[in-house]
mmCIF file of C-alpha atoms in Angstrom:
data_model
loop_
_atom_site.group_PDB
_atom_site.id
_atom_site.type_symbol
_atom_site.label_atom_id
_atom_site.label_comp_id
_atom_site.label_asym_id
_atom_site.label_seq_id
_atom_site.Cartn_x
_atom_site.Cartn_y
_atom_site.Cartn_z
ATOM 1 C CA MET M 53 7.093 24.340 -4.121
ATOM 2 C CA THR M 54 10.285 22.276 -3.819
ATOM 3 C CA LYS M 55 10.418 18.519 -3.319
ATOM 4 C CA THR M 56 11.834 19.055 0.183
ATOM 5 C CA LEU M 57 9.046 21.384 1.290
ATOM 6 C CA TRP M 58 6.403 19.134 -0.254
ATOM 7 C CA LEU M 59 7.798 16.061 1.511
ATOM 8 C CA ARG M 60 8.078 17.927 4.819
ATOM 9 C CA GLY M 61 4.437 18.889 4.484
ATOM 10 C CA ILE M 62 3.430 15.233 4.192
ATOM 11 C CA LEU M 63 5.476 14.261 7.239
ATOM 12 C CA ALA M 64 4.114 17.155 9.309
ATOM 13 C CA VAL M 65 0.493 16.088 8.984
ATOM 14 C CA LEU M 66 1.327 12.653 10.393
ATOM 15 C CA LEU M 67 1.837 14.335 13.771
ATOM 16 C CA GLY M 68 -1.512 16.106 13.827
ATOM 17 C CA GLY M 69 -4.935 15.101 15.149
ATOM 18 C CA THR M 70 -8.569 14.994 14.082
ATOM 19 C CA ALA M 71 -11.733 16.281 15.627
ATOM 20 C CA VAL M 72 -14.812 14.172 16.242
ATOM 21 C CA GLY M 73 -18.185 15.794 15.781
ATOM 22 C CA ALA M 74 -21.711 15.007 16.844
ATOM 23 C CA ALA M 75 -23.511 11.829 15.838
ATOM 24 C CA ALA M 76 -25.705 11.610 12.751
ATOM 25 C CA GLN M 77 -27.840 9.016 10.973
ATOM 26 C CA GLU M 78 -26.900 9.324 7.311
ATOM 27 C CA PHE M 79 -26.601 5.548 6.962
ATOM 28 C CA ALA M 80 -29.787 4.471 8.732
ATOM 29 C CA ASP M 81 -31.609 1.640 6.908
ATOM 30 C CA ARG M 82 -28.896 1.417 4.236
ATOM 31 C CA ASP M 83 -26.855 -1.477 2.902
ATOM 32 C CA VAL M 84 -23.488 0.170 2.264
ATOM 33 C CA SER M 85 -21.261 -1.243 -0.485
ATOM 34 C CA MET M 86 -17.554 -1.576 0.272
ATOM 35 C CA ILE M 87 -15.575 -1.690 -2.993
ATOM 36 C CA VAL M 88 -12.341 -3.673 -2.677
ATOM 37 C CA ASN M 89 -9.986 -3.139 -5.609
ATOM 38 C CA TYR M 90 -8.375 -6.584 -5.454
ATOM 39 C CA SER M 91 -9.734 -10.114 -5.709
ATOM 40 C CA ALA M 92 -11.259 -12.151 -2.889
ATOM 41 C CA GLY M 93 -8.857 -13.992 -0.621
ATOM 42 C CA GLY M 94 -5.929 -11.596 -0.970
ATOM 43 C CA PRO M 95 -4.510 -9.405 1.822
ATOM 44 C CA THR M 96 -6.568 -6.333 0.860
ATOM 45 C CA ASP M 97 -9.744 -8.418 0.875
ATOM 46 C CA ILE M 98 -8.910 -10.050 4.217
ATOM 47 C CA GLU M 99 -8.505 -6.683 5.942
ATOM 48 C CA ALA M 100 -11.570 -5.272 4.194
ATOM 49 C CA ARG M 101 -13.799 -8.061 5.484
ATOM 50 C CA LEU M 102 -12.553 -7.507 9.017
ATOM 51 C CA VAL M 103 -13.509 -3.848 8.773
ATOM 52 C CA ALA M 104 -16.868 -4.731 7.209
ATOM 53 C CA GLN M 105 -17.587 -7.061 10.111
ATOM 54 C CA TYR M 106 -16.936 -4.553 12.901
ATOM 55 C CA LEU M 107 -17.808 -1.197 11.308
ATOM 56 C CA PRO M 108 -21.646 -1.513 11.374
ATOM 57 C CA LYS M 109 -21.885 -1.153 15.145
ATOM 58 C CA HIS M 110 -20.288 2.281 14.786
ATOM 59 C CA LEU M 111 -22.719 3.469 12.069
ATOM 60 C CA GLN M 112 -26.083 4.170 13.635
ATOM 61 C CA GLY M 113 -28.917 2.289 11.932
ATOM 62 C CA VAL M 114 -26.905 0.830 9.030
ATOM 63 C CA ARG M 115 -28.201 -2.550 7.885
ATOM 64 C CA SER M 116 -24.942 -4.013 6.609
ATOM 65 C CA ILE M 117 -21.594 -3.424 4.917
ATOM 66 C CA VAL M 118 -21.496 -5.485 1.703
ATOM 67 C CA VAL M 119 -18.032 -6.273 0.316
ATOM 68 C CA LYS M 120 -17.756 -6.105 -3.478
ATOM 69 C CA ASN M 121 -14.489 -7.221 -5.064
ATOM 70 C CA VAL M 122 -13.782 -5.146 -8.179
ATOM 71 C CA GLY M 123 -10.264 -6.204 -9.156
ATOM 72 C CA GLY M 124 -8.159 -5.756 -12.261
ATOM 73 C CA ALA M 125 -5.625 -3.378 -13.825
ATOM 74 C CA GLY M 126 -3.505 -3.286 -10.690
ATOM 75 C CA GLY M 127 -6.427 -2.057 -8.618
ATOM 76 C CA ALA M 128 -7.426 0.801 -10.936
ATOM 77 C CA ILE M 129 -10.769 -0.695 -11.993
ATOM 78 C CA GLY M 130 -12.041 -0.666 -8.425
ATOM 79 C CA VAL M 131 -10.875 2.919 -7.950
ATOM 80 C CA ASN M 132 -12.709 3.935 -11.123
ATOM 81 C CA ALA M 133 -15.860 2.184 -9.908
ATOM 82 C CA LEU M 134 -15.926 4.289 -6.750
ATOM 83 C CA GLY M 135 -14.900 7.511 -8.477
ATOM 84 C CA GLU M 136 -17.605 7.147 -11.128
ATOM 85 C CA ALA M 137 -20.356 6.082 -8.705
ATOM 86 C CA LYS M 138 -23.816 7.300 -9.674
ATOM 87 C CA ALA M 139 -26.245 8.892 -7.232
ATOM 88 C CA PRO M 140 -27.627 5.607 -5.829
ATOM 89 C CA GLU M 141 -24.078 4.498 -4.903
ATOM 90 C CA ARG M 142 -22.948 7.793 -3.374
ATOM 91 C CA TYR M 143 -22.936 6.241 0.121
ATOM 92 C CA SER M 144 -20.467 3.527 -0.919
ATOM 93 C CA ILE M 145 -17.031 3.277 0.656
ATOM 94 C CA SER M 146 -13.779 1.742 -0.520
ATOM 95 C CA PHE M 147 -11.115 -0.426 0.969
ATOM 96 C CA PHE M 148 -8.207 0.006 -1.417
ATOM 97 C CA THR M 149 -4.586 -0.771 -1.657
ATOM 98 C CA TRP M 150 -4.157 2.504 -3.465
ATOM 99 C CA ASP M 151 -1.560 3.324 -6.087
ATOM 100 C CA PRO M 152 -0.592 7.017 -6.280
ATOM 101 C CA ILE M 153 1.825 6.207 -9.125
ATOM 102 C CA ASP M 154 -1.108 5.948 -11.540
ATOM 103 C CA GLN M 155 -2.043 9.540 -10.763
ATOM 104 C CA LEU M 156 1.539 10.844 -10.742
ATOM 105 C CA ILE M 157 2.192 9.572 -14.274
ATOM 106 C CA ALA M 158 -1.335 10.353 -15.528
ATOM 107 C CA ASN M 159 -1.952 6.700 -16.385
ATOM 108 C CA PRO M 160 -5.001 6.669 -18.706
ATOM 109 C CA ILE M 161 -6.293 3.519 -17.030
ATOM 110 C CA LEU M 162 -7.128 5.631 -13.952
ATOM 111 C CA HIS M 163 -10.211 7.705 -14.797
ATOM 112 C CA VAL M 164 -10.367 9.639 -11.525
ATOM 113 C CA LYS M 165 -7.962 11.430 -9.209
ATOM 114 C CA TYR M 166 -7.531 10.315 -5.630
ATOM 115 C CA ASN M 167 -7.707 13.908 -4.447
ATOM 116 C CA ASP M 168 -11.198 14.168 -5.979
ATOM 117 C CA LEU M 169 -12.451 11.312 -3.789
ATOM 118 C CA LYS M 170 -13.589 11.924 -0.214
ATOM 119 C CA PHE M 171 -10.920 10.585 2.113
ATOM 120 C CA ILE M 172 -12.113 8.725 5.203
ATOM 121 C CA ALA M 173 -9.229 6.732 6.693
ATOM 122 C CA GLY M 174 -5.906 5.089 5.962
ATOM 123 C CA PHE M 175 -4.248 2.021 7.481
ATOM 124 C CA GLN M 176 -0.494 2.128 7.930
ATOM 125 C CA GLY M 177 1.450 -0.788 6.489
ATOM 126 C CA VAL M 178 4.875 -2.280 5.894
ATOM 127 C CA SER M 179 6.151 -3.856 2.670
ATOM 128 C CA LEU M 180 9.072 -6.181 2.074
ATOM 129 C CA VAL M 181 10.932 -7.776 -0.839
ATOM 130 C CA TYR M 182 11.913 -11.444 -0.855
ATOM 131 C CA ALA M 183 13.597 -13.854 -3.274
ATOM 132 C CA ARG M 184 14.115 -17.553 -3.842
ATOM 133 C CA SER M 185 17.221 -18.780 -2.068
ATOM 134 C CA ASP M 186 18.197 -20.784 -5.172
ATOM 135 C CA THR M 187 18.422 -17.653 -7.328
ATOM 136 C CA PRO M 188 21.719 -18.283 -9.202
ATOM 137 C CA PRO M 189 24.350 -18.539 -7.875
ATOM 138 C CA GLY M 190 22.455 -18.836 -4.546
ATOM 139 C CA LEU M 191 21.370 -16.471 -1.774
ATOM 140 C CA LYS M 192 22.475 -16.954 1.820
ATOM 141 C CA ARG M 193 21.950 -13.392 3.014
ATOM 142 C CA PRO M 194 20.146 -10.318 1.621
ATOM 143 C CA ALA M 195 23.264 -8.638 0.211
ATOM 144 C CA ASP M 196 23.826 -11.643 -2.066
ATOM 145 C CA ILE M 197 21.027 -10.388 -4.330
ATOM 146 C CA ALA M 198 23.517 -7.900 -5.797
ATOM 147 C CA LYS M 199 25.660 -10.851 -6.987
ATOM 148 C CA ALA M 200 22.803 -12.713 -8.676
ATOM 149 C CA THR M 201 23.242 -13.541 -12.357
ATOM 150 C CA LEU M 202 19.713 -12.383 -13.228
ATOM 151 C CA VAL M 203 16.674 -11.845 -11.009
ATOM 152 C CA ARG M 204 13.264 -12.362 -12.618
ATOM 153 C CA SER M 205 10.741 -10.320 -10.616
ATOM 154 C CA GLY M 206 6.980 -10.875 -10.846
ATOM 155 C CA PHE M 207 4.583 -7.929 -10.683
ATOM 156 C CA LEU M 208 0.958 -7.003 -11.294
ATOM 157 C CA SER M 209 1.653 -4.198 -13.761
ATOM 158 C CA PRO M 210 4.580 -2.044 -14.952
ATOM 159 C CA THR M 211 3.239 1.059 -13.199
ATOM 160 C CA ASN M 212 2.105 -0.490 -9.922
ATOM 161 C CA HIS M 213 3.645 1.141 -6.847
ATOM 162 C CA ALA M 214 5.083 -2.223 -5.790
ATOM 163 C CA THR M 215 6.792 -2.606 -9.166
ATOM 164 C CA VAL M 216 8.258 0.885 -9.114
ATOM 165 C CA ARG M 217 9.523 0.667 -5.551
ATOM 166 C CA GLN M 218 11.245 -2.674 -6.114
ATOM 167 C CA ARG M 219 12.795 -1.477 -9.380
ATOM 168 C CA LEU M 220 14.146 1.646 -7.683
ATOM 169 C CA ALA M 221 15.571 -0.437 -4.847
ATOM 170 C CA PHE M 222 17.210 -2.951 -7.195
ATOM 171 C CA ASP M 223 18.645 -0.133 -9.318
ATOM 172 C CA LEU M 224 20.204 1.431 -6.231
ATOM 173 C CA LEU M 225 21.713 -1.924 -5.223
ATOM 174 C CA GLY M 226 23.004 -2.635 -8.724
ATOM 175 C CA VAL M 227 20.922 -5.804 -9.105
ATOM 176 C CA LYS M 228 20.663 -7.338 -12.580
ATOM 177 C CA TYR M 229 16.941 -7.959 -12.987
ATOM 178 C CA GLU M 230 14.121 -8.525 -15.430
ATOM 179 C CA SER M 231 10.602 -7.307 -14.637
ATOM 180 C CA ILE M 232 7.764 -9.734 -15.433
ATOM 181 C CA PRO M 233 4.481 -7.783 -15.148
ATOM 182 C CA GLY M 234 0.999 -8.941 -16.050
ATOM 183 C CA TYR M 235 -0.012 -11.261 -13.218
ATOM 184 C CA ARG M 236 -3.713 -10.952 -12.395
ATOM 185 C CA GLY M 237 -3.349 -11.210 -8.637
ATOM 186 C CA LEU M 238 -0.911 -11.631 -5.782
ATOM 187 C CA LYS M 239 -1.838 -15.304 -5.453
ATOM 188 C CA ASP M 240 -0.736 -15.830 -9.066
ATOM 189 C CA ILE M 241 2.617 -14.237 -8.274
ATOM 190 C CA GLU M 242 2.957 -16.409 -5.170
ATOM 191 C CA ILE M 243 2.317 -19.566 -7.226
ATOM 192 C CA ALA M 244 4.836 -18.473 -9.881
ATOM 193 C CA LEU M 245 7.440 -17.904 -7.175
ATOM 194 C CA MET M 246 6.765 -21.306 -5.635
ATOM 195 C CA ARG M 247 7.155 -22.970 -9.051
ATOM 196 C CA GLY M 248 10.412 -21.137 -9.736
ATOM 197 C CA GLU M 249 9.020 -19.269 -12.733
ATOM 198 C CA ILE M 250 10.208 -16.045 -11.084
ATOM 199 C CA ASN M 251 12.903 -15.397 -8.485
ATOM 200 C CA ALA M 252 11.632 -12.419 -6.512
ATOM 201 C CA THR M 253 8.681 -10.216 -5.670
ATOM 202 C CA ASN M 254 7.290 -8.149 -2.806
ATOM 203 C CA ASN M 255 4.212 -8.040 -0.634
ATOM 204 C CA SER M 256 2.624 -6.544 2.459
ATOM 205 C CA LEU M 257 2.961 -7.818 5.999
ATOM 206 C CA PRO M 258 -0.338 -9.779 6.173
ATOM 207 C CA SER M 259 0.659 -11.954 3.211
ATOM 208 C CA TRP M 260 4.169 -12.396 4.552
ATOM 209 C CA TYR M 261 3.053 -13.645 7.957
ATOM 210 C CA SER M 262 0.020 -15.645 6.791
ATOM 211 C CA THR M 263 1.388 -17.486 3.738
ATOM 212 C CA ILE M 264 4.873 -16.556 2.503
ATOM 213 C CA LYS M 265 6.726 -17.005 5.785
ATOM 214 C CA PRO M 266 5.175 -20.343 6.856
ATOM 215 C CA ASN M 267 4.973 -21.857 3.374
ATOM 216 C CA MET M 268 8.234 -20.649 1.839
ATOM 217 C CA ALA M 269 10.548 -18.680 4.144
ATOM 218 C CA ASP M 270 10.429 -21.110 7.078
ATOM 219 C CA LYS M 271 11.133 -23.964 4.633
ATOM 220 C CA GLY M 272 14.158 -22.213 3.133
ATOM 221 C CA ILE M 273 12.567 -21.671 -0.277
ATOM 222 C CA VAL M 274 12.786 -17.868 -0.041
ATOM 223 C CA ILE M 275 14.666 -15.384 2.098
ATOM 224 C CA PRO M 276 13.542 -11.857 2.980
ATOM 225 C CA LEU M 277 15.790 -9.301 1.297
ATOM 226 C CA PHE M 278 14.681 -6.057 2.909
ATOM 227 C CA GLN M 279 11.801 -3.942 4.102
ATOM 228 C CA TYR M 280 11.479 -0.387 2.859
ATOM 229 C CA ASP M 281 12.858 2.055 5.417
ATOM 230 C CA TYR M 282 9.985 2.734 7.755
ATOM 231 C CA ASP M 283 9.698 6.357 8.876
ATOM 232 C CA GLY M 284 7.746 5.392 11.988
ATOM 233 C CA SER M 285 10.339 2.930 13.265
ATOM 234 C CA ASP M 286 11.551 3.041 16.845
ATOM 235 C CA SER M 287 15.212 2.713 15.899
ATOM 236 C CA LYS M 288 17.737 4.181 13.491
ATOM 237 C CA SER M 289 17.845 0.942 11.514
ATOM 238 C CA GLY M 290 14.766 1.815 9.438
ATOM 239 C CA ARG M 291 13.054 -1.377 10.586
ATOM 240 C CA SER M 292 9.414 -1.405 11.596
ATOM 241 C CA ALA M 293 8.506 -2.670 15.048
ATOM 242 C CA ASP M 294 6.126 -5.024 13.220
ATOM 243 C CA LEU M 295 9.007 -6.581 11.253
ATOM 244 C CA PRO M 296 12.061 -6.336 13.504
ATOM 245 C CA ASP M 297 13.988 -9.318 12.111
ATOM 246 C CA VAL M 298 14.121 -8.195 8.467
ATOM 247 C CA MET M 299 16.838 -5.763 7.378
ATOM 248 C CA SER M 300 15.848 -2.361 6.038
ATOM 249 C CA PHE M 301 16.778 -1.341 2.512
ATOM 250 C CA SER M 302 19.335 1.188 3.752
ATOM 251 C CA GLU M 303 21.026 -1.512 5.865
ATOM 252 C CA VAL M 304 21.354 -3.801 2.847
ATOM 253 C CA HIS M 305 22.572 -0.891 0.720
ATOM 254 C CA ARG M 306 25.327 -0.105 3.223
ATOM 255 C CA GLU M 307 26.416 -3.751 3.152
ATOM 256 C CA VAL M 308 26.427 -3.902 -0.658
ATOM 257 C CA LYS M 309 27.765 -0.439 -1.501
ATOM 258 C CA GLY M 310 29.459 0.631 1.716
ATOM 259 C CA THR M 311 27.502 3.902 1.736
ATOM 260 C CA VAL M 312 24.093 5.255 2.644
ATOM 261 C CA PRO M 313 21.740 5.522 -0.348
ATOM 262 C CA SER M 314 21.453 8.891 -2.081
ATOM 263 C CA GLY M 315 20.440 10.555 -5.325
ATOM 264 C CA GLN M 316 17.219 11.034 -7.263
ATOM 265 C CA LYS M 317 16.207 7.375 -7.230
ATOM 266 C CA TRP M 318 16.650 7.241 -3.462
ATOM 267 C CA GLU M 319 14.542 10.387 -3.047
ATOM 268 C CA ALA M 320 11.856 8.842 -5.246
ATOM 269 C CA LEU M 321 11.914 5.619 -3.240
ATOM 270 C CA GLN M 322 11.632 7.525 0.038
ATOM 271 C CA LEU M 323 8.742 9.584 -1.293
ATOM 272 C CA LEU M 324 6.731 6.523 -2.353
ATOM 273 C CA THR M 325 7.486 4.710 0.891
ATOM 274 C CA GLN M 326 6.372 7.622 3.048
ATOM 275 C CA ILE M 327 3.104 7.919 1.126
ATOM 276 C CA MET M 328 2.375 4.198 0.846
ATOM 277 C CA ASP M 329 3.414 3.004 4.281
ATOM 278 C CA SER M 330 1.624 5.818 6.102
ATOM 279 C CA MET M 331 -1.592 4.788 4.322
ATOM 280 C CA TYR M 332 -1.127 1.415 2.626
ATOM 281 C CA ARG M 333 -4.866 0.685 2.703
ATOM 282 C CA THR M 334 -7.258 3.557 2.075
ATOM 283 C CA VAL M 335 -10.943 4.167 2.676
ATOM 284 C CA PHE M 336 -12.665 6.730 0.439
ATOM 285 C CA MET M 337 -16.185 7.749 -0.488
ATOM 286 C CA PRO M 338 -17.237 8.913 -3.981
ATOM 287 C CA PRO M 339 -16.843 12.552 -5.079
ATOM 288 C CA ASN M 340 -20.635 12.963 -4.865
ATOM 289 C CA ALA M 341 -20.929 11.623 -1.312
ATOM 290 C CA PRO M 342 -23.008 13.927 0.942
ATOM 291 C CA PRO M 343 -20.728 15.955 3.257
ATOM 292 C CA ALA M 344 -22.694 14.841 6.309
ATOM 293 C CA ALA M 345 -22.190 11.199 5.319
ATOM 294 C CA VAL M 346 -18.447 11.747 4.910
ATOM 295 C CA GLU M 347 -18.182 13.235 8.388
ATOM 296 C CA GLU M 348 -20.266 10.463 9.925
ATOM 297 C CA MET M 349 -18.153 7.786 8.260
ATOM 298 C CA ARG M 350 -14.982 9.430 9.559
ATOM 299 C CA ARG M 351 -16.410 9.409 13.076
ATOM 300 C CA ALA M 352 -17.304 5.738 12.671
ATOM 301 C CA PHE M 353 -13.676 4.939 11.821
ATOM 302 C CA GLU M 354 -12.531 6.996 14.803
ATOM 303 C CA ARG M 355 -14.643 4.751 17.016
ATOM 304 C CA LEU M 356 -13.537 1.625 15.150
ATOM 305 C CA SER M 357 -9.888 2.515 15.777
ATOM 306 C CA ARG M 358 -10.594 2.339 19.527
ATOM 307 C CA ASP M 359 -12.825 -0.760 19.430
ATOM 308 C CA PRO M 360 -11.047 -3.433 21.531
ATOM 309 C CA GLU M 361 -12.868 -6.313 19.805
ATOM 310 C CA PHE M 362 -11.847 -5.051 16.363
ATOM 311 C CA ILE M 363 -8.266 -4.416 17.462
ATOM 312 C CA ALA M 364 -7.970 -7.943 18.875
ATOM 313 C CA ALA M 365 -9.464 -9.551 15.758
ATOM 314 C CA TYR M 366 -7.288 -7.460 13.437
ATOM 315 C CA GLU M 367 -4.126 -8.259 15.368
ATOM 316 C CA LYS M 368 -4.956 -11.988 15.369
ATOM 317 C CA ILE M 369 -5.479 -12.171 11.599
ATOM 318 C CA VAL M 370 -3.215 -9.424 10.229
ATOM 319 C CA THR M 371 -0.558 -9.953 12.953
ATOM 320 C CA THR M 372 -0.127 -6.215 13.565
ATOM 321 C CA LYS M 373 -2.194 -3.629 15.386
ATOM 322 C CA PRO M 374 -4.460 -1.474 13.184
ATOM 323 C CA ARG M 375 -2.765 1.916 12.964
ATOM 324 C CA MET M 376 -5.057 4.420 11.289
ATOM 325 C CA ILE M 377 -4.854 7.944 9.945
ATOM 326 C CA ILE M 378 -8.357 9.397 9.859
ATOM 327 C CA GLY M 379 -9.971 12.456 8.322
ATOM 328 C CA ALA M 380 -8.066 15.685 7.812
ATOM 329 C CA ARG M 381 -4.604 14.265 8.525
ATOM 330 C CA GLY M 382 -4.817 11.712 5.742
ATOM 331 C CA ASP M 383 -6.718 14.036 3.460
ATOM 332 C CA THR M 384 -3.739 16.400 3.495
ATOM 333 C CA ILE M 385 -1.541 13.592 2.153
ATOM 334 C CA VAL M 386 -4.083 12.705 -0.537
ATOM 335 C CA GLN M 387 -4.508 16.331 -1.596
ATOM 336 C CA SER M 388 -0.717 16.673 -1.870
ATOM 337 C CA LEU M 389 -0.851 14.385 -4.915
ATOM 338 C CA GLY M 390 -2.263 17.332 -6.824
ATOM 339 C CA LYS M 391 0.690 19.502 -5.744
ATOM 340 C CA VAL M 392 3.667 17.304 -6.569
ATOM 341 C CA PRO M 393 6.645 19.341 -7.877
ATOM 342 C CA PRO M 394 6.991 19.205 -11.690
ATOM 343 C CA GLU M 395 10.533 17.812 -11.533
ATOM 344 C CA THR M 396 9.290 14.872 -9.455
ATOM 345 C CA LEU M 397 6.484 14.151 -11.909
ATOM 346 C CA ALA M 398 8.954 14.360 -14.790
ATOM 347 C CA PHE M 399 11.275 11.854 -13.120
ATOM 348 C CA PHE M 400 8.554 9.257 -12.546
ATOM 349 C CA ARG M 401 7.196 9.600 -16.080
ATOM 350 C CA SER M 402 10.661 9.277 -17.598
ATOM 351 C CA TYR M 403 11.546 6.335 -15.346
ATOM 352 C CA LEU M 404 8.438 4.401 -16.303
ATOM 353 C CA ALA M 405 8.771 5.306 -19.979
ATOM 354 C CA ASP M 406 12.307 3.883 -19.973
ATOM 355 C CA ALA M 407 10.987 0.623 -18.513
ATOM 356 C CA ALA M 408 8.432 0.325 -21.313
ATOM 357 C CA ARG M 409 11.071 0.509 -24.048
#
């Protein structure tokens, strides 16, 4: 299977639909654990708690959804906790910001494969990169990042999807940068950026609108550099309708280089963006989850996606509408991780190995 055919397969399933079956009562009289793979108070946790609040009315007889924050190792510890769930926890669900990179490079910190978990739903998302405006010799517009003397970028881990995407983007722009991994959480990165210990980083839309924009961007401390080209955009600019005022990466690249991006690094960046932004947050059940429970949970998310109270609450807090991929459509994307072309796997492993040297 070639990279082109594999990527086309991912895009094709985004146009499909899912079927909704008859009701069941697999969760009656149960307290269902929701494992969140990042710490409390962060964007993943905020969205998870919204879902936990509104999901019970769509699961017949369930007592509660109990959020459990299992952070660490760039989210991998929480993924392992769900993937290694024992029989009593087989009805648990996740709310992850997932990281397919760990599976693509066979990172030993990830003990399970995403395609061995039972996929329930995915929430589409948008990511953007931003930098301090005082990054030497000073940034007035996004293209100025290519003229910076040295950009110190803060990350969770060297292999995190956010790290890899930003590195690929900076490489394509010709930015001189230093990666600073090892921060325990996104709040720690935000504090480091505010203090000037680092110059740049990236985040998802909820964090941008809730904290970064009002606390730093609106005060001139940082400027948005670009959003990753969004495949679901309504225009040719690559901008998401949820972030219309921030340039896309390809727009910035044309301004810096005078050309459209191309080559292996651009293909890798597109691949990660299409996987991550189609399902930035993911809901799974353990490998040993009963099939009937998996189907019932999928139906619950189908109903949740149409719940006007949930939609209004989500839009108020997250600042975008909840756009979900549920059941078979998303499962096709997850299963494709086990079918990635060898040359693509080799590129990612070599790219990350070079960064470790």
